Amino acid sequence: MARKKRKTSAASTTSIAAAGPSTALAHIRSQLGATPAHLARPDEAVVLCRQEKKWSCGYSCLQTLINALLHAGAAFEQALASASLVEAGAAVDVRGLQTVIDRGWRRGFDPEGARQMGEALRGTAFVGCRGKRAWIGCAEDCVALRNAGIRANTAGFCHKRHGVTELKEAQKLVAFLARYFADEGSPSWGPDVLPPALLCFGGHNYVVVGVARDSLILLDPKWGKPKLDLASAADLTRRASQFECLTVRPGVSDGELPNKLELLA
């Protein structure tokens, strides 16, 4: 997927001068002022994990989400620990995440994605693989989380597939995540917890921490410090033409989740 250049204005991106990752949401809220917004919660749950390699953005975003899910209650803590996704109270490293993804593939999750990755690896073992061939996105994140019994969902937005304009498809994406952060589902997450979402486009992964002004609020793992980055549907079309996102439903499954990564009711 070709990456498109993005026009950025000073008004749409505000740097955090003195705040650390753990205060990102509090800073975003202060920058938004009286602007209505739906944000992930609680503030301390969202600690942006910075990517260490050019290809490791997907792992950093997954680590950020896993750390947030540790604030969702004992059932999530136990499920994540049992699946070896956390260690010493935090998300495991890249190799640990690869091991869980590989285990999920072997259990049958996302067979098409596993086949495609196998072709890309060209006989190289995925666990411990580095460089572009080790790149992951929302599908692999979903495999890791479903392997732990976490009710993760992926949703794709491609204007060519649906026969609409790029802008229309980007608007559908923003509306989809707006409903998620408004917590309109049944069951809902409730007033105390709402994990962030993950978003992949243009060969890069982002953490979505909320919606405001009909725009997604993004955290980029490349940043040394978080920023307030509002991406409207029009902004998104200048960056890519297709998108994939991941959200998590409340509750931990006590049974086997579907192997195909369709949306869970």
CSV table of C-alpha atoms in Angstrom, one decimal:
chain,number,residue,atom,x,y,z
A,1,MET,CA,0.0,0.0,0.0
A,2,ALA,CA,1.6,3.3,-1.1
A,3,ARG,CA,1.9,5.9,1.6
A,4,LYS,CA,0.7,9.3,0.8
A,5,LYS,CA,2.2,12.5,2.1
A,6,ARG,CA,0.1,14.3,4.7
A,7,LYS,CA,-0.3,18.0,5.1
A,8,THR,CA,0.1,19.0,8.7
A,9,SER,CA,-0.8,22.3,10.2
A,10,ALA,CA,0.2,23.8,13.5
A,11,ALA,CA,-3.4,23.9,14.5
A,12,SER,CA,-3.9,20.1,14.1
A,13,THR,CA,-0.8,18.9,16.0
A,14,THR,CA,0.3,20.2,19.4
A,15,SER,CA,3.4,18.9,21.1
A,16,ILE,CA,3.6,17.9,24.7
A,17,ALA,CA,6.6,20.0,25.9
A,18,ALA,CA,7.0,18.7,29.4
A,19,ALA,CA,4.5,15.8,29.8
A,20,GLY,CA,5.4,12.1,29.8
A,21,PRO,CA,3.5,9.3,28.1
A,22,SER,CA,1.4,8.6,31.2
A,23,THR,CA,-0.1,12.1,31.1
A,24,ALA,CA,-1.0,12.0,27.4
A,25,LEU,CA,-4.7,11.8,27.8
A,26,ALA,CA,-4.8,14.5,30.5
A,27,HIS,CA,-2.8,16.8,28.1
A,28,ILE,CA,-5.1,16.0,25.2
A,29,ARG,CA,-8.1,16.8,27.3
A,30,SER,CA,-6.6,20.2,28.3
A,31,GLN,CA,-5.8,21.0,24.7
A,32,LEU,CA,-9.3,20.2,23.6
A,33,GLY,CA,-10.7,22.5,26.2
A,34,ALA,CA,-14.5,22.7,25.9
A,35,THR,CA,-14.6,20.7,22.7
A,36,PRO,CA,-16.8,17.6,23.2
A,37,ALA,CA,-14.7,14.4,23.0
A,38,HIS,CA,-14.9,10.7,23.8
A,39,LEU,CA,-11.6,9.4,25.1
A,40,ALA,CA,-10.2,6.1,26.3
A,41,ARG,CA,-10.1,5.7,30.1
A,42,PRO,CA,-8.7,5.8,32.6
A,43,ASP,CA,-5.9,8.3,31.8
A,44,GLU,CA,-3.2,6.2,33.5
A,45,ALA,CA,-4.1,3.1,31.4
A,46,VAL,CA,-2.8,4.7,28.2
A,47,VAL,CA,1.0,4.7,28.2
A,48,LEU,CA,2.4,4.9,24.7
A,49,CYS,CA,5.2,2.4,24.0
A,50,ARG,CA,7.7,3.8,21.6
A,51,GLN,CA,8.8,1.7,18.7
A,52,GLU,CA,12.5,0.8,18.7
A,53,LYS,CA,12.9,-0.3,15.1
A,54,LYS,CA,11.4,1.0,11.8
A,55,TRP,CA,9.4,-2.2,11.5
A,56,SER,CA,8.2,-2.6,15.1
A,57,CYS,CA,5.3,0.0,15.2
A,58,GLY,CA,2.7,-2.8,15.3
A,59,TYR,CA,4.3,-4.4,18.3
A,60,SER,CA,4.5,-1.1,20.2
A,61,CYS,CA,0.9,-0.4,19.5
A,62,LEU,CA,-0.1,-3.9,20.7
A,63,GLN,CA,2.0,-3.4,23.8
A,64,THR,CA,0.1,-0.1,24.5
A,65,LEU,CA,-3.2,-1.8,24.2
A,66,ILE,CA,-2.2,-4.8,26.3
A,67,ASN,CA,-1.0,-2.4,29.1
A,68,ALA,CA,-4.4,-0.6,28.9
A,69,LEU,CA,-6.3,-3.9,29.2
A,70,LEU,CA,-4.5,-4.6,32.4
A,71,HIS,CA,-6.7,-1.8,33.9
A,72,ALA,CA,-9.9,-3.6,32.7
A,73,GLY,CA,-10.1,-5.9,35.7
A,74,ALA,CA,-8.9,-9.2,37.1
A,75,ALA,CA,-10.4,-11.4,34.3
A,76,PHE,CA,-8.3,-9.5,31.7
A,77,GLU,CA,-5.2,-9.6,33.9
A,78,GLN,CA,-5.5,-13.4,34.3
A,79,ALA,CA,-6.3,-14.0,30.6
A,80,LEU,CA,-3.3,-11.9,29.4
A,81,ALA,CA,-1.0,-13.6,31.9
A,82,SER,CA,-2.2,-17.1,31.1
A,83,ALA,CA,-1.5,-16.4,27.4
A,84,SER,CA,2.0,-15.1,28.2
A,85,LEU,CA,1.2,-11.6,26.9
A,86,VAL,CA,2.2,-10.0,30.1
A,87,GLU,CA,5.1,-10.4,32.5
A,88,ALA,CA,5.9,-8.6,35.7
A,89,GLY,CA,2.8,-6.4,35.2
A,90,ALA,CA,3.5,-5.2,31.7
A,91,ALA,CA,3.3,-6.3,28.1
A,92,VAL,CA,6.0,-8.7,26.9
A,93,ASP,CA,8.7,-7.8,24.4
A,94,VAL,CA,8.6,-8.2,20.6
A,95,ARG,CA,9.8,-11.8,20.7
A,96,GLY,CA,7.2,-12.7,23.4
A,97,LEU,CA,4.5,-11.2,21.2
A,98,GLN,CA,5.7,-13.1,18.2
A,99,THR,CA,5.6,-16.3,20.2
A,100,VAL,CA,1.9,-15.7,21.1
A,101,ILE,CA,1.0,-14.7,17.5
A,102,ASP,CA,2.6,-17.9,16.2
A,103,ARG,CA,0.8,-20.0,18.8
A,104,GLY,CA,-2.5,-18.4,17.7
A,105,TRP,CA,-1.8,-19.3,14.1
A,106,ARG,CA,-1.1,-22.8,15.1
A,107,ARG,CA,-4.4,-22.9,16.9
A,108,GLY,CA,-6.1,-21.9,13.7
A,109,PHE,CA,-6.7,-18.2,14.1
A,110,ASP,CA,-6.7,-16.3,10.9
A,111,PRO,CA,-5.6,-19.1,8.5
A,112,GLU,CA,-5.5,-16.8,5.5
A,113,GLY,CA,-3.2,-14.3,7.3
A,114,ALA,CA,-1.0,-17.1,8.6
A,115,ARG,CA,-0.6,-18.4,5.0
A,116,GLN,CA,0.2,-14.9,3.7
A,117,MET,CA,2.8,-14.4,6.4
A,118,GLY,CA,4.3,-17.8,5.8
A,119,GLU,CA,4.8,-16.8,2.1
A,120,ALA,CA,6.4,-13.5,3.2
A,121,LEU,CA,8.7,-15.2,5.6
A,122,ARG,CA,10.0,-17.6,2.8
A,123,GLY,CA,10.9,-20.4,5.2
A,124,THR,CA,12.3,-18.1,8.0
A,125,ALA,CA,10.9,-18.8,11.5
A,126,PHE,CA,8.6,-15.9,12.5
A,127,VAL,CA,9.6,-16.0,16.2
A,128,GLY,CA,12.7,-13.9,16.5
A,129,CYS,CA,12.4,-12.6,12.9
A,130,ARG,CA,13.5,-9.0,12.4
A,131,GLY,CA,13.1,-6.4,9.7
A,132,LYS,CA,10.3,-5.8,7.2
A,133,ARG,CA,9.2,-9.5,7.2
A,134,ALA,CA,8.5,-9.3,10.9
A,135,TRP,CA,6.0,-6.3,10.5
A,136,ILE,CA,2.6,-6.9,11.9
A,137,GLY,CA,-0.8,-5.1,11.8
A,138,CYS,CA,-4.2,-5.3,13.2
A,139,ALA,CA,-4.8,-8.9,12.0
A,140,GLU,CA,-1.8,-10.2,13.9
A,141,ASP,CA,-2.8,-8.2,16.9
A,142,CYS,CA,-6.2,-9.8,16.8
A,143,VAL,CA,-4.7,-13.3,16.6
A,144,ALA,CA,-2.6,-12.6,19.8
A,145,LEU,CA,-5.6,-11.2,21.7
A,146,ARG,CA,-8.1,-13.9,20.7
A,147,ASN,CA,-5.5,-16.5,21.6
A,148,ALA,CA,-5.9,-15.1,25.1
A,149,GLY,CA,-9.7,-15.1,25.0
A,150,ILE,CA,-9.9,-11.4,24.5
A,151,ARG,CA,-12.8,-10.5,22.3
A,152,ALA,CA,-10.9,-8.4,19.7
A,153,ASN,CA,-12.4,-7.4,16.4
A,154,THR,CA,-10.9,-6.2,13.2
A,155,ALA,CA,-12.7,-4.1,10.6
A,156,GLY,CA,-11.4,-3.1,7.1
A,157,PHE,CA,-12.2,0.0,5.2
A,158,CYS,CA,-11.4,-0.1,1.5
A,159,HIS,CA,-13.2,2.3,-0.9
A,160,LYS,CA,-12.5,0.1,-4.0
A,161,ARG,CA,-14.0,-3.0,-2.3
A,162,HIS,CA,-17.2,-1.1,-1.3
A,163,GLY,CA,-17.5,1.0,-4.5
A,164,VAL,CA,-17.5,4.4,-2.8
A,165,THR,CA,-15.1,7.4,-2.8
A,166,GLU,CA,-12.0,7.5,-0.6
A,167,LEU,CA,-13.6,10.2,1.5
A,168,LYS,CA,-16.8,8.3,2.0
A,169,GLU,CA,-14.9,5.2,3.2
A,170,ALA,CA,-12.7,7.3,5.6
A,171,GLN,CA,-15.9,8.9,7.0
A,172,LYS,CA,-17.2,5.4,7.7
A,173,LEU,CA,-14.1,4.6,9.6
A,174,VAL,CA,-14.3,7.8,11.7
A,175,ALA,CA,-18.0,7.0,12.4
A,176,PHE,CA,-17.2,3.4,13.3
A,177,LEU,CA,-14.6,4.5,15.9
A,178,ALA,CA,-16.8,7.3,17.1
A,179,ARG,CA,-19.5,4.8,18.0
A,180,TYR,CA,-16.8,2.7,19.8
A,181,PHE,CA,-15.5,5.6,21.9
A,182,ALA,CA,-19.1,6.7,22.6
A,183,ASP,CA,-19.4,3.2,24.2
A,184,GLU,CA,-22.7,2.6,22.5
A,185,GLY,CA,-22.4,-1.2,22.3
A,186,SER,CA,-24.2,-3.7,24.4
A,187,PRO,CA,-22.7,-4.7,26.7
A,188,SER,CA,-20.8,-1.4,27.2
A,189,TRP,CA,-17.5,-1.0,29.0
A,190,GLY,CA,-19.0,1.3,31.6
A,191,PRO,CA,-17.8,4.6,33.0
A,192,ASP,CA,-14.4,3.5,34.4
A,193,VAL,CA,-12.7,1.6,31.5
A,194,LEU,CA,-12.5,2.0,27.8
A,195,PRO,CA,-9.4,0.6,26.0
A,196,PRO,CA,-7.9,2.5,23.1
A,197,ALA,CA,-8.3,1.2,19.5
A,198,LEU,CA,-5.5,0.3,17.0
A,199,LEU,CA,-5.4,1.6,13.4
A,200,CYS,CA,-3.2,0.5,10.5
A,201,PHE,CA,-2.7,2.3,7.2
A,202,GLY,CA,0.1,3.3,4.9
A,203,GLY,CA,2.4,0.6,6.3
A,204,HIS,CA,2.3,2.1,9.8
A,205,ASN,CA,0.4,1.4,13.0
A,206,TYR,CA,-1.2,3.9,15.4
A,207,VAL,CA,-3.1,3.9,18.7
A,208,VAL,CA,-6.4,5.7,18.6
A,209,VAL,CA,-7.3,7.2,22.0
A,210,GLY,CA,-10.5,9.0,21.2
A,211,VAL,CA,-12.6,11.0,18.8
A,212,ALA,CA,-13.2,14.8,18.8
A,213,ARG,CA,-14.4,17.3,16.1
A,214,ASP,CA,-15.3,14.4,13.8
A,215,SER,CA,-11.6,13.4,13.9
A,216,LEU,CA,-9.6,10.5,15.3
A,217,ILE,CA,-7.1,11.3,18.1
A,218,LEU,CA,-4.0,9.4,17.2
A,219,LEU,CA,-0.8,8.4,19.1
A,220,ASP,CA,2.1,7.5,16.9
A,221,PRO,CA,4.7,5.1,18.4
A,222,LYS,CA,7.4,6.9,16.5
A,223,TRP,CA,7.0,10.0,18.7
A,224,GLY,CA,9.4,10.5,21.6
A,225,LYS,CA,6.5,12.1,23.4
A,226,PRO,CA,2.8,12.0,22.7
A,227,LYS,CA,1.1,14.8,20.8
A,228,LEU,CA,-2.5,16.0,20.1
A,229,ASP,CA,-3.0,14.8,16.5
A,230,LEU,CA,-6.5,15.1,15.1
A,231,ALA,CA,-7.1,13.2,11.9
A,232,SER,CA,-10.3,14.0,10.1
A,233,ALA,CA,-11.7,11.8,7.3
A,234,ALA,CA,-10.2,14.3,4.7
A,235,ASP,CA,-6.8,14.1,6.5
A,236,LEU,CA,-6.9,10.3,6.4
A,237,THR,CA,-7.5,10.3,2.6
A,238,ARG,CA,-4.4,12.3,2.1
A,239,ARG,CA,-2.4,9.6,4.0
A,240,ALA,CA,-3.8,6.4,2.6
A,241,SER,CA,-6.7,4.8,0.6
A,242,GLN,CA,-7.5,1.8,2.8
A,243,PHE,CA,-7.5,1.2,6.6
A,244,GLU,CA,-7.8,-1.5,9.2
A,245,CYS,CA,-8.7,-1.0,12.8
A,246,LEU,CA,-9.0,-3.2,15.9
A,247,THR,CA,-11.3,-2.7,18.8
A,248,VAL,CA,-11.9,-4.8,21.9
A,249,ARG,CA,-15.3,-5.8,23.3
A,250,PRO,CA,-16.0,-6.1,27.0
A,251,GLY,CA,-15.6,-9.4,28.8
A,252,VAL,CA,-13.2,-12.3,28.4
A,253,SER,CA,-14.5,-15.3,26.5
A,254,ASP,CA,-14.9,-18.6,28.4
A,255,GLY,CA,-15.0,-20.6,25.1
A,256,GLU,CA,-13.3,-20.8,21.7
A,257,LEU,CA,-13.4,-17.6,19.7
A,258,PRO,CA,-13.9,-17.8,15.9
A,259,ASN,CA,-10.8,-18.5,13.8
A,260,LYS,CA,-11.8,-16.0,11.1
A,261,LEU,CA,-11.3,-12.4,12.2
A,262,GLU,CA,-14.9,-11.2,11.5
A,263,LEU,CA,-16.6,-8.8,13.9
A,264,LEU,CA,-17.9,-10.4,17.1
A,265,ALA,CA,-21.4,-9.5,18.2
